[in-house]
PDB file of C-alpha atoms in Angstrom:
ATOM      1  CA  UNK A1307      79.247  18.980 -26.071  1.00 64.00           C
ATOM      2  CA  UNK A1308      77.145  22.002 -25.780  1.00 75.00           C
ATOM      3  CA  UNK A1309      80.280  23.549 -23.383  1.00 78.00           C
ATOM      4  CA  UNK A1310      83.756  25.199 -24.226  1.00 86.00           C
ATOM      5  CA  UNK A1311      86.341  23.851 -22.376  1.00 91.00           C
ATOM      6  CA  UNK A1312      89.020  26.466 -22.030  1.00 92.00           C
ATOM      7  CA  UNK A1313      92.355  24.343 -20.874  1.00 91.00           C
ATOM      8  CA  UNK A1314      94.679  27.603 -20.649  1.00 93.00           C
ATOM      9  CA  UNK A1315      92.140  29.120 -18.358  1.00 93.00           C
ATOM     10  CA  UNK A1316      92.478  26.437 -15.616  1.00 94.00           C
ATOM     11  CA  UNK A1317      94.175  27.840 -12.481  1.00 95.00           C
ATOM     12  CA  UNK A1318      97.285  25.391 -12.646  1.00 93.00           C
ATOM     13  CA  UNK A1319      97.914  25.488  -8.502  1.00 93.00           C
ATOM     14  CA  UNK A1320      95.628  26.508  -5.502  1.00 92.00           C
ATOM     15  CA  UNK A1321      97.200  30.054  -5.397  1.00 93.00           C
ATOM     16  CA  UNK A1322      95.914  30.631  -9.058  1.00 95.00           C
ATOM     17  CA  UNK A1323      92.455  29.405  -8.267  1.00 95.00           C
ATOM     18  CA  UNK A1324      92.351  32.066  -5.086  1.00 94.00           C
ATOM     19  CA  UNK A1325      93.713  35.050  -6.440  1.00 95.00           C
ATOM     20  CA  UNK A1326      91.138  34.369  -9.561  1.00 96.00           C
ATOM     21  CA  UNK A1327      88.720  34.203  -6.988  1.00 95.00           C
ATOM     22  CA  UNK A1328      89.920  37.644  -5.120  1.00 95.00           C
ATOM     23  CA  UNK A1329      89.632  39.438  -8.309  1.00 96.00           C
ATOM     24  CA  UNK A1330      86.277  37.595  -9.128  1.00 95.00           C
ATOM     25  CA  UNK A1331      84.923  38.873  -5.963  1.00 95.00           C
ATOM     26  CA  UNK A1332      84.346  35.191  -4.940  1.00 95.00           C
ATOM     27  CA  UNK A1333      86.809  35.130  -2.087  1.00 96.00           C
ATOM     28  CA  UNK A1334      87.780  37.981   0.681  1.00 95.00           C
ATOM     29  CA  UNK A1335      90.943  38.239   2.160  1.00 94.00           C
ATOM     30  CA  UNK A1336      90.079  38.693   6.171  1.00 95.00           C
ATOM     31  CA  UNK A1337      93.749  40.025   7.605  1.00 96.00           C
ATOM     32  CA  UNK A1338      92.583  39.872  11.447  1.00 96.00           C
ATOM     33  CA  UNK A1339      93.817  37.200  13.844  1.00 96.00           C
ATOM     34  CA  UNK A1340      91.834  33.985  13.673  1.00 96.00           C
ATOM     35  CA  UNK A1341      91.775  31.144  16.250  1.00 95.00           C
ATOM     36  CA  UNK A1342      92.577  28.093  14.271  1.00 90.00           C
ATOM     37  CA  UNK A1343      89.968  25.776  16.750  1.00 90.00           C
ATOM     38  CA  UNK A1344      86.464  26.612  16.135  1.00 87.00           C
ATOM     39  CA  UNK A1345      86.638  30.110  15.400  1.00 95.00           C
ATOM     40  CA  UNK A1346      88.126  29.762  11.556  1.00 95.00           C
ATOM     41  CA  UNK A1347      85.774  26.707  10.649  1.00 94.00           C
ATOM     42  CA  UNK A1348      82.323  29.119  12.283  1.00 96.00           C
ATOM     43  CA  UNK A1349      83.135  31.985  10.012  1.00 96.00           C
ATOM     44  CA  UNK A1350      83.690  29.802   6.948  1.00 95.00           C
ATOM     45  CA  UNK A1351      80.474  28.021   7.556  1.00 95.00           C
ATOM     46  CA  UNK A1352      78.592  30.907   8.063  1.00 96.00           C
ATOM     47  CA  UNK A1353      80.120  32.333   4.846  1.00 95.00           C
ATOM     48  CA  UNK A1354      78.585  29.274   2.983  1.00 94.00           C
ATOM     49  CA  UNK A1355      75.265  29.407   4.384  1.00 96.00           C
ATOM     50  CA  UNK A1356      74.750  33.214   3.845  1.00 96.00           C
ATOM     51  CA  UNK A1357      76.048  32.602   0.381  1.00 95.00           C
ATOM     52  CA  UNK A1358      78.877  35.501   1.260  1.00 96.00           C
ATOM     53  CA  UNK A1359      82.308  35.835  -0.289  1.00 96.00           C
ATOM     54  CA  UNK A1360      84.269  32.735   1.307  1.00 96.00           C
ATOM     55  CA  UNK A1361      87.154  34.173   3.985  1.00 96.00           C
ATOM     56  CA  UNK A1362      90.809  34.128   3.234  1.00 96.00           C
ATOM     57  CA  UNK A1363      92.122  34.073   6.428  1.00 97.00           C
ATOM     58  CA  UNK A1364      95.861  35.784   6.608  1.00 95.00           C
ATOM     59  CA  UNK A1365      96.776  35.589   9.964  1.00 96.00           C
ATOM     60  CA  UNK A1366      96.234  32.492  11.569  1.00 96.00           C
ATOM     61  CA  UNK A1367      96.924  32.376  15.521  1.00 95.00           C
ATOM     62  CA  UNK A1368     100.291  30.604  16.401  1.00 93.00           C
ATOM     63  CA  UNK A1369     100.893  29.656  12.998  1.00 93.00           C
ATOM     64  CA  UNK A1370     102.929  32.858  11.299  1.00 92.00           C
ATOM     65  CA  UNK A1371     103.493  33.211   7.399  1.00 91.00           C
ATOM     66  CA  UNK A1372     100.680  30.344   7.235  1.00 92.00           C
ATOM     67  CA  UNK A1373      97.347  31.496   5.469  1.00 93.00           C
ATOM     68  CA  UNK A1374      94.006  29.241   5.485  1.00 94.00           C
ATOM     69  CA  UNK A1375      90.754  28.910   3.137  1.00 94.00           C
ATOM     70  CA  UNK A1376      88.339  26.388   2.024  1.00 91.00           C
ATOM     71  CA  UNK A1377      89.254  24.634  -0.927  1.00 87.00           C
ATOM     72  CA  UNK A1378      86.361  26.040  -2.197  1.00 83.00           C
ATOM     73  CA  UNK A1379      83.883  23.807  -3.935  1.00 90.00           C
ATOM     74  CA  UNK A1380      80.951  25.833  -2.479  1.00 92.00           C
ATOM     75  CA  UNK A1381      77.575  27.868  -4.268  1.00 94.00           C
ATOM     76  CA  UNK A1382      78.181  31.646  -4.868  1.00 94.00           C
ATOM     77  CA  UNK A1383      76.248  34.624  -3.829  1.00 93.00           C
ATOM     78  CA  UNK A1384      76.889  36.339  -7.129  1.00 93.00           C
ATOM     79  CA  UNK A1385      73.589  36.896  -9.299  1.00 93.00           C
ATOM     80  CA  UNK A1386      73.691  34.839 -12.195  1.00 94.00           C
ATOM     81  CA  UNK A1387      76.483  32.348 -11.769  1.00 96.00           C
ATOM     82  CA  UNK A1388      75.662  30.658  -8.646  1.00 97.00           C
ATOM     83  CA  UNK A1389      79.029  28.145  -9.707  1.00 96.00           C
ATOM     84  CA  UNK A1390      81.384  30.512 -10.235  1.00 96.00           C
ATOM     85  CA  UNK A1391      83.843  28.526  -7.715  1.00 96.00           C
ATOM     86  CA  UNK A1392      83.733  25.672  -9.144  1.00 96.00           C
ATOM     87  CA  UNK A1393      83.536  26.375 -12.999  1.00 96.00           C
ATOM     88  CA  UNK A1394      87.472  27.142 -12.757  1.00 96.00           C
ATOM     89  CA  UNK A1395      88.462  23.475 -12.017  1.00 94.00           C
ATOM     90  CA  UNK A1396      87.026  22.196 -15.219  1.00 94.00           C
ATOM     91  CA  UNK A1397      87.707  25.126 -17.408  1.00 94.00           C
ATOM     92  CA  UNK A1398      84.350  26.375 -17.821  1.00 96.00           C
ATOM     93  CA  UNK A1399      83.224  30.123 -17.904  1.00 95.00           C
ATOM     94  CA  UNK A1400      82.466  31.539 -14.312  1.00 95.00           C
ATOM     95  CA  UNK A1401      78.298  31.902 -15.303  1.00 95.00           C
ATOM     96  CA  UNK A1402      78.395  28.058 -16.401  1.00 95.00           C
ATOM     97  CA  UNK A1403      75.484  25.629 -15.074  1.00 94.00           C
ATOM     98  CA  UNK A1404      76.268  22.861 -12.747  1.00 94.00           C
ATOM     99  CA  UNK A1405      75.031  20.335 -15.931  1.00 95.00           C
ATOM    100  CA  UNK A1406      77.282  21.987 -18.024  1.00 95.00           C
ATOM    101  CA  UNK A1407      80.272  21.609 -15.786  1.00 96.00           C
ATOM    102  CA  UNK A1408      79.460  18.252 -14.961  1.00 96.00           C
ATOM    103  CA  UNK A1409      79.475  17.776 -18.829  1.00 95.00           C
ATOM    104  CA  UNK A1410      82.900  19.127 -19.164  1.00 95.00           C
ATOM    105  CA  UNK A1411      84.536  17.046 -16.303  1.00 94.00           C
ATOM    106  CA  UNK A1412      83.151  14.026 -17.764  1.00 94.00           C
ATOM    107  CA  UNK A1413      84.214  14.978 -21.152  1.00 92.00           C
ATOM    108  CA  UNK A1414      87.875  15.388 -19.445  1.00 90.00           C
ATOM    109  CA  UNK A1415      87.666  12.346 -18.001  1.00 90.00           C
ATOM    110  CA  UNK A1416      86.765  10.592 -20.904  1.00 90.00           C
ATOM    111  CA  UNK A1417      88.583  12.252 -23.550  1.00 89.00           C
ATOM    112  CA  UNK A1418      91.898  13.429 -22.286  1.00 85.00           C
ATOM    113  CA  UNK A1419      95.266  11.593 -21.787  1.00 84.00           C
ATOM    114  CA  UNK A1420      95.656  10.722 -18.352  1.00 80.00           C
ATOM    115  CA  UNK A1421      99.793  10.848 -17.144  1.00 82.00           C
ATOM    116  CA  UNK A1422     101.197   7.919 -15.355  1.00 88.00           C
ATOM    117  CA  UNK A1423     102.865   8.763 -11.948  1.00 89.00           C
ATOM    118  CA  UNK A1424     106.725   8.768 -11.775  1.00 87.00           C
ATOM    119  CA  UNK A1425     108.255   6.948  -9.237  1.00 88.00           C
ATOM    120  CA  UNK A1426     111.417   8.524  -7.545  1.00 81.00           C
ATOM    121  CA  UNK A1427     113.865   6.145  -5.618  1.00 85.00           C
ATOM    122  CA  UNK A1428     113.728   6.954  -1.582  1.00 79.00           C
ATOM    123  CA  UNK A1429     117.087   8.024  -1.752  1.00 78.00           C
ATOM    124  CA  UNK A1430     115.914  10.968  -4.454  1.00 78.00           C
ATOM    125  CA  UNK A1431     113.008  11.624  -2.881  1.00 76.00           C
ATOM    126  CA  UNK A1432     112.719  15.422  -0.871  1.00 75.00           C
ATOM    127  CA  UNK A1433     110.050  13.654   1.340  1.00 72.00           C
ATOM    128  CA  UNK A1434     110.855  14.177   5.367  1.00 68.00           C
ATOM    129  CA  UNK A1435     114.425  15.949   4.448  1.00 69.00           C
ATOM    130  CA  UNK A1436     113.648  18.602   7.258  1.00 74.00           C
ATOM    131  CA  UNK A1437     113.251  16.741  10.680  1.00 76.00           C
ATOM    132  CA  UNK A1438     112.647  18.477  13.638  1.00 76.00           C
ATOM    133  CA  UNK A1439     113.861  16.949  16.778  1.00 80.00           C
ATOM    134  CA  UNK A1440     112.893  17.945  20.660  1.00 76.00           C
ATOM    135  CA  UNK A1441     111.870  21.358  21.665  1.00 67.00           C
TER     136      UNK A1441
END
């Protein structure tokens, strides 16, 4: 494998992965009010066609202390590592070629141990234990 795989480098939840992103200059934060139909999903789409840093929306219209962005598997603007979003997910470095990311997911895919899923009674489970009712 002509690739490093760096393992302590992977973002370990989505808020790792975007505030990598903020200080990579991959992802802006955008703190204006945002209309949740039509208007949030225009500006991210132009964001990816223009190749510009994708929009971290803070304040989303009716929907206080909720935040929104793209998950994020889109090509960067940034001379010289037009992957740089993606390369994190796979522990690659930020400048890595889409062959040699592709190289290191299927050599984690193939080479790592995969954990089985735990199954938690329904009585143990936190699933649905907030239930809103009426108005």
């Amino acid at each position: 494998m002509s690739v490093k795989i760096d393992y302590d480098s992977i973002p370990r939840s989505y808020r790792d992965y975007l505030d990598l992103m903020v200080r990579e200059g991959e992802f802006l934060a955008i703190d204006d009010e945002v209309d949740l139909n039509l208007e949030i999903g225009a500006i991210i789409r132009r964001a990816d066609e223009t190749l510009s840093p994708s929009p971290i929306f803070n304040k989303v219209q009716d929907c206080p202390g909720f935040r929104c962005a793209e998950l994020g598997f889109t090509k960067s603007g940034t001379l010289g590592r037009p992957w740089a979003r993606i390369a994190p997910f796979v522990g690659t470095p930020l400048d890595a070629t889409l062959m040699e990311i592709q190289e290191a997911y299927i050599h984690s895919m193939e080479n790592n141990k995969v954990h089985p899923p735990i199954i938690v009674e329904n009585k143990d489970a936190p699933c649905k234990q907030n239930k809103w009712v009426g108005d």
